[in-house]
Amino acid sequence: MRYYLIAGEASGDLHASHLMKSLADVDKEATFRFFGGDCMTEAAGERGVRVRHYRELAYMGFIPVLLHLPTILRNMKMCKRDITEWKPDVVILVDYAGFNLSIAKFLRKHPVTDRPKVFYYIAPKLWAWKEYRIRNIKRDVDELFSILPFEKDFFEKKHHYPIHYVGNPTADEVRRFRSEYKETFRDFCLRCGLDPDRPVIALLAGSRRQEISLNLPAMMESIEGERKLDGYQTVIAGAPGIEREYYDRFVNAGGCRIVYGETYPLLAHSTAALVTSGTATLETAMFNVPQVVCYRMSTPRLARWGFDHILKVNYISLVNLIADKEVVRELFADRFSVRNIRESLLAILPGTAARRQMENDYGEVHRRLGTECAPDNAARTMVGLAQKTDNEITKSNQDD
């Protein structure tokens, strides 16, 4: 079968690449066409063609989106035309709700005989805000695949829309990596130009330039000059597609190291971490690394008002959302400050009660996520549903 996938950012590119490999294992005739990145390109190999790189889609915040609106609209128009011309059997939307829900709406208007199945992998976070979009999901999406266990109650009990919880791909990826990774701390440090005699504090400041510019300076300042942190080395996990020169404007010469393509090895050897909210918070928890979640916003008071009055969740980090309690400290909006980051980091260093509690609570997060392989589960279900539909159509035509 022919699969058209759309992923609009780095995490979606990674998750979609694993799904593509699983689809190819289940469906030996699978071919792919996609909006995505380097991971998806590698996974597709000779079976697929990349139409656009996600860097042409990933804009964050009202102003950046407004400034790049012509590009976004041009890519959306091109995507719709490309799907229509290629005629896939299945369109798989991966996260990235704003763009992907528009594509789903467009596809629903196709004649039934010419309409691909629309599967949504990594459900939009409607439980956080814009809950009204559930109407669009029910109308335009044939099957929804969730990677967060608490979403099943939200969609099925609250909105009476059955979904597939397939497991969590981030948990899969970390478990797989940890089972295979054997490098010692010393060897890792020597390979990456780090000091093997100093423990590591990891900084995961986001995957987009705007996130990095808002969060990294305060992260760095919270560590610099703190006597209790003198024995540690600070290491930044460089984001894919963000050049070293961009980081240099925020990092004092010699004050911090940057490693690229080493996020999992870095977390495997870190004592603690400062993490911008997102998938990275869950990755850090899966490595059992105590963390502080930091997310600066350009309008903190307005953001706090929005969180208290518009958003329908108690937390912003995946770790706390899954556990349904505050496992990790969240510093965002008006709580984001250099002082709060520093105090929260000091509170989770080795030997502290807060660190021990966080490590214990991580165990509950692991348990709730389960041990299922998300891309394998999703691929088997997707192929089965698509084939079942094809068979039903064939039988219906024969009966006529």
XYZ file of C-alpha atoms in Angstrom:
400
model
C 0.000 0.000 0.000
C 0.927 3.647 -0.440
C 1.402 5.713 2.722
C 1.606 9.519 2.836
C 2.975 10.847 6.148
C 3.124 14.413 7.439
C 5.393 15.355 10.380
C 6.039 19.013 11.124
C 8.901 18.999 13.647
C 11.906 17.069 14.943
C 10.075 14.822 17.422
C 7.437 13.935 14.846
C 10.163 13.127 12.333
C 11.758 10.698 14.800
C 8.511 8.971 15.776
C 7.293 8.791 12.192
C 10.578 7.206 11.089
C 10.089 4.315 13.522
C 6.492 3.931 12.406
C 7.634 3.751 8.779
C 10.085 0.963 9.595
C 7.335 -0.967 11.374
C 4.914 -0.432 8.478
C 7.527 -1.760 6.069
C 7.936 -4.863 8.235
C 4.186 -5.535 8.284
C 3.422 -4.462 4.708
C 6.171 -5.723 2.394
C 4.714 -3.670 -0.486
C 4.717 -0.386 1.446
C 5.860 2.765 -0.342
C 6.091 6.209 1.245
C 5.814 9.857 0.358
C 6.147 12.405 3.129
C 6.667 15.793 4.676
C 9.353 15.150 7.284
C 13.039 15.200 8.077
C 16.274 13.288 7.957
C 15.073 10.418 10.161
C 12.122 9.703 7.902
C 14.297 9.991 4.821
C 16.684 7.379 6.200
C 13.826 5.089 7.239
C 12.150 5.277 3.844
C 15.282 4.501 1.868
C 14.439 3.534 -1.692
C 10.813 2.961 -0.740
C 10.009 6.642 -0.263
C 10.308 10.252 -1.387
C 10.513 13.317 0.830
C 8.434 16.178 -0.513
C 9.344 18.885 2.017
C 11.618 19.091 5.053
C 9.842 19.893 8.315
C 12.084 22.957 8.758
C 9.895 24.640 6.144
C 6.851 24.055 8.359
C 8.021 24.453 11.985
C 7.187 27.948 13.198
C 6.312 28.619 16.825
C 4.239 31.430 18.299
C 1.780 33.936 16.844
C 4.280 36.412 15.362
C 6.598 33.848 13.663
C 3.566 32.044 12.217
C 2.133 35.336 10.967
C 5.428 36.372 9.377
C 5.776 33.020 7.614
C 2.093 32.604 6.787
C 2.613 32.808 2.993
C 5.170 29.978 3.210
C 2.902 27.876 5.422
C -0.084 28.363 3.124
C 2.009 27.629 0.055
C 3.251 24.377 1.600
C -0.273 23.406 2.613
C -1.575 23.994 -0.894
C 1.311 22.028 -2.339
C 0.690 19.165 0.140
C -2.985 18.931 -0.790
C -2.169 18.872 -4.488
C 0.574 16.276 -3.989
C -1.708 13.924 -2.045
C -4.408 14.251 -4.685
C -1.979 13.462 -7.498
C -0.158 10.590 -5.724
C -3.386 8.924 -4.543
C -2.172 7.160 -1.372
C -4.137 4.391 0.275
C -3.517 5.899 3.711
C -2.582 9.372 4.939
C -0.878 9.303 8.345
C -0.863 12.611 10.217
C 1.806 12.840 12.920
C 1.128 15.366 15.709
C 1.401 18.986 14.358
C -2.312 19.688 14.752
C -2.700 23.086 13.053
C -1.384 21.900 9.697
C -2.571 18.312 9.865
C -6.179 18.962 10.844
C -6.483 21.238 7.803
C -5.221 18.394 5.634
C -7.720 16.003 7.237
C -10.577 18.434 6.556
C -9.494 18.722 2.931
C -9.371 14.951 2.494
C -12.838 14.453 3.994
C -14.240 16.437 1.046
C -12.850 13.931 -1.463
C -15.371 11.611 -3.156
C -15.690 8.382 -1.136
C -14.277 6.281 -3.976
C -11.175 8.501 -4.178
C -10.632 9.171 -0.461
C -7.614 7.700 1.373
C -7.999 6.474 4.928
C -6.898 9.168 7.402
C -5.023 7.918 10.452
C -3.744 10.300 13.136
C -0.626 9.063 14.952
C 0.163 10.979 18.177
C -3.185 12.514 18.967
C -3.510 16.323 19.119
C -3.412 17.595 22.691
C -7.039 18.665 22.792
C -7.165 17.949 26.530
C -4.909 20.990 27.049
C -6.795 23.518 24.952
C -8.989 23.935 21.868
C -11.088 21.025 23.039
C -13.734 22.058 20.513
C -11.491 20.538 17.824
C -12.817 17.130 18.861
C -15.622 17.840 16.368
C -13.040 18.048 13.586
C -11.376 14.834 14.728
C -14.669 12.924 14.790
C -15.627 14.239 11.368
C -12.309 14.085 9.506
C -10.140 11.370 11.093
C -10.893 7.686 10.547
C -8.689 6.299 13.335
C -6.825 8.044 16.156
C -3.664 6.562 17.700
C -2.654 7.801 21.147
C 0.757 7.550 22.822
C -0.314 8.915 26.220
C -2.275 6.592 28.530
C -4.494 9.293 30.069
C -5.821 10.280 26.620
C -7.952 7.148 26.423
C -10.282 8.390 29.152
C -10.399 11.869 27.607
C -11.436 10.715 24.148
C -13.493 7.635 24.996
C -15.189 8.471 28.299
C -15.587 12.203 27.899
C -16.156 12.450 24.152
C -17.290 8.925 23.236
C -14.708 8.633 20.468
C -12.856 5.286 20.488
C -9.088 5.488 19.993
C -6.084 3.170 19.981
C -3.551 3.535 22.820
C -0.512 1.839 21.298
C 2.154 2.550 23.908
C 4.643 5.385 24.007
C 7.352 5.638 21.311
C 9.634 7.781 23.457
C 9.582 5.128 26.158
C 10.272 2.492 23.472
C 13.223 4.392 22.080
C 14.812 5.003 25.466
C 14.331 1.405 26.600
C 15.860 0.149 23.363
C 18.801 2.518 23.669
C 19.476 1.680 27.322
C 19.451 -2.055 26.628
C 22.087 -1.678 23.909
C 24.268 1.204 25.157
C 27.426 0.036 26.948
C 29.758 3.049 26.807
C 31.311 4.095 30.120
C 31.117 7.637 31.422
C 34.847 8.069 30.901
C 34.735 6.837 27.314
C 31.757 9.055 26.557
C 33.540 12.099 27.948
C 36.753 11.429 26.072
C 34.862 10.853 22.818
C 32.900 14.104 23.185
C 35.706 16.288 24.525
C 34.338 16.441 28.076
C 36.089 16.177 31.446
C 35.829 12.555 32.686
C 36.468 13.690 36.275
C 33.449 16.004 36.572
C 29.785 14.930 36.703
C 27.443 16.371 34.064
C 24.468 18.685 34.268
C 22.622 18.483 30.950
C 20.806 21.415 29.362
C 18.001 20.568 26.934
C 16.834 23.997 25.872
C 14.437 23.082 23.073
C 14.562 22.272 19.379
C 13.623 25.650 17.908
C 15.599 28.877 17.833
C 12.903 30.795 19.684
C 12.798 28.240 22.513
C 16.585 28.275 22.806
C 16.841 32.063 22.866
C 14.182 32.302 25.578
C 15.425 29.516 27.845
C 19.143 28.887 27.449
C 20.485 32.221 28.808
C 18.637 31.819 32.115
C 19.635 28.154 32.362
C 23.274 29.128 31.946
C 23.031 32.024 34.401
C 21.459 29.794 37.067
C 24.573 27.598 37.054
C 27.344 30.132 36.565
C 28.861 31.435 39.792
C 27.067 28.968 42.051
C 29.705 27.557 44.390
C 27.821 24.299 45.019
C 27.933 23.565 41.286
C 31.644 24.243 40.791
C 32.457 20.553 40.567
C 30.019 19.950 37.700
C 30.370 20.490 33.958
C 27.478 21.874 31.948
C 26.724 20.250 28.608
C 24.150 21.440 26.064
C 22.328 18.926 23.899
C 22.555 20.576 20.488
C 19.268 20.493 18.561
C 19.221 19.076 15.029
C 19.458 21.810 12.429
C 20.645 24.489 14.886
C 24.200 25.498 14.027
C 26.920 25.920 16.659
C 27.171 29.635 15.900
C 23.622 30.144 17.121
C 24.462 28.662 20.522
C 27.654 30.705 20.762
C 25.699 33.925 21.192
C 24.310 32.609 24.488
C 27.278 30.646 25.844
C 30.326 32.283 27.407
C 33.585 31.120 25.874
C 34.769 27.956 27.611
C 31.799 27.998 29.986
C 29.872 25.153 28.460
C 30.223 22.293 25.989
C 27.786 21.460 23.206
C 27.299 17.955 21.832
C 25.238 17.110 18.761
C 23.487 13.826 18.095
C 24.332 12.636 21.608
C 21.194 13.439 23.604
C 20.580 9.877 24.766
C 24.230 9.164 25.677
C 24.306 12.554 27.421
C 21.224 11.757 29.493
C 22.551 8.276 30.232
C 25.551 9.885 31.935
C 23.963 13.013 33.483
C 23.518 13.653 37.185
C 20.739 16.215 36.690
C 19.155 18.223 33.892
C 17.436 21.492 33.087
C 14.825 20.756 30.436
C 12.487 22.841 28.316
C 8.988 21.395 28.400
C 8.177 18.868 25.701
C 9.149 15.338 24.762
C 12.571 15.936 26.327
C 11.020 15.935 29.812
C 9.743 12.407 29.257
C 13.045 11.267 27.755
C 14.857 12.603 30.811
C 12.477 10.769 33.145
C 12.916 7.517 31.208
C 16.661 7.803 31.891
C 15.820 8.396 35.586
C 17.658 11.721 35.551
C 16.261 14.230 38.093
C 15.208 17.391 36.272
C 13.816 20.882 36.492
C 11.371 21.867 33.764
C 12.011 25.407 32.523
C 9.843 27.209 30.015
C 10.134 30.943 29.617
C 7.389 32.880 27.841
C 7.652 36.330 26.307
C 4.491 37.476 28.142
C 4.634 35.634 31.493
C 1.650 37.305 33.202
C -0.588 36.713 30.210
C 0.683 33.135 30.003
C -0.131 32.561 33.664
C -3.630 33.945 33.163
C -4.089 31.679 30.149
C -2.893 28.622 32.087
C -5.242 29.388 34.976
C -8.300 30.287 32.884
C -7.984 28.733 29.408
C -5.854 25.610 29.587
C -7.613 22.607 31.057
C -4.629 20.855 32.624
C -2.837 21.101 35.930
C 0.678 20.661 34.511
C 2.705 21.430 31.384
C 5.237 18.588 31.428
C 4.467 15.115 30.134
C 6.005 13.570 33.244
C 3.542 15.261 35.580
C 0.598 14.795 33.215
C 1.206 11.043 33.031
C 1.721 10.711 36.784
C -1.188 13.080 37.471
C 0.845 14.807 40.169
C 3.895 17.056 40.460
C 6.833 14.725 40.042
C 9.144 17.380 38.594
C 9.221 21.098 39.376
C 7.722 23.212 36.593
C 9.069 26.746 36.217
C 7.133 28.565 33.526
C 5.441 31.898 32.984
C 5.774 34.007 36.168
C 7.611 31.192 38.037
C 10.455 31.190 35.522
C 13.464 32.989 37.000
C 17.186 32.417 37.392
C 16.791 32.196 41.160
C 14.026 29.599 41.006
C 15.952 27.496 38.486
C 19.075 27.571 40.645
C 17.232 26.664 43.859
C 15.287 23.869 42.160
C 18.452 22.417 40.643
C 20.316 22.462 43.942
C 17.366 20.670 45.554
C 17.759 17.596 43.293
C 21.520 17.081 43.507
C 22.797 13.731 44.887
C 21.976 13.094 48.527
C 18.809 15.208 48.697
C 15.369 14.023 49.734
C 13.753 15.691 46.702
C 16.018 13.696 44.404
C 15.110 10.403 46.052
C 11.400 11.232 45.856
C 11.643 12.128 42.178
C 13.467 8.906 41.377
C 10.743 6.918 43.181
C 7.979 8.785 41.334
C 9.651 8.075 37.979
C 8.886 4.411 38.629
C 5.149 5.148 38.528
C 5.570 7.020 35.233
C 7.331 3.986 33.753
C 4.539 1.710 34.975
C 1.746 3.807 33.508
C 3.420 4.001 30.103
C 3.668 0.224 29.875
C 6.131 -1.802 27.838
C 4.355 -2.124 24.498
C 6.244 -1.182 21.316
C 4.219 1.764 20.008
C 5.266 1.818 16.331
C 4.881 -1.964 15.973
C 1.428 -1.889 17.584
C 0.348 1.091 15.491
C 1.672 -0.434 12.247
C -0.127 -3.749 12.766
C -3.371 -1.956 13.549
C -3.065 0.507 10.667
C -2.323 -2.151 8.061
C -5.103 -4.366 9.393
C -7.644 -1.533 9.289
C -6.606 -0.449 5.801
C -6.731 -3.989 4.437
C -10.052 -4.678 6.110
C -11.502 -1.601 4.484
C -10.178 -2.632 1.087
C -11.679 -6.112 1.480
C -15.027 -4.693 2.538
C -15.100 -2.425 -0.480
C -14.231 -5.310 -2.780
C -16.941 -7.518 -1.258
C -19.491 -4.731 -1.516
C -18.673 -4.234 -5.199
C -19.005 -7.983 -5.844
C -22.376 -8.096 -4.107
C -23.607 -5.233 -6.266
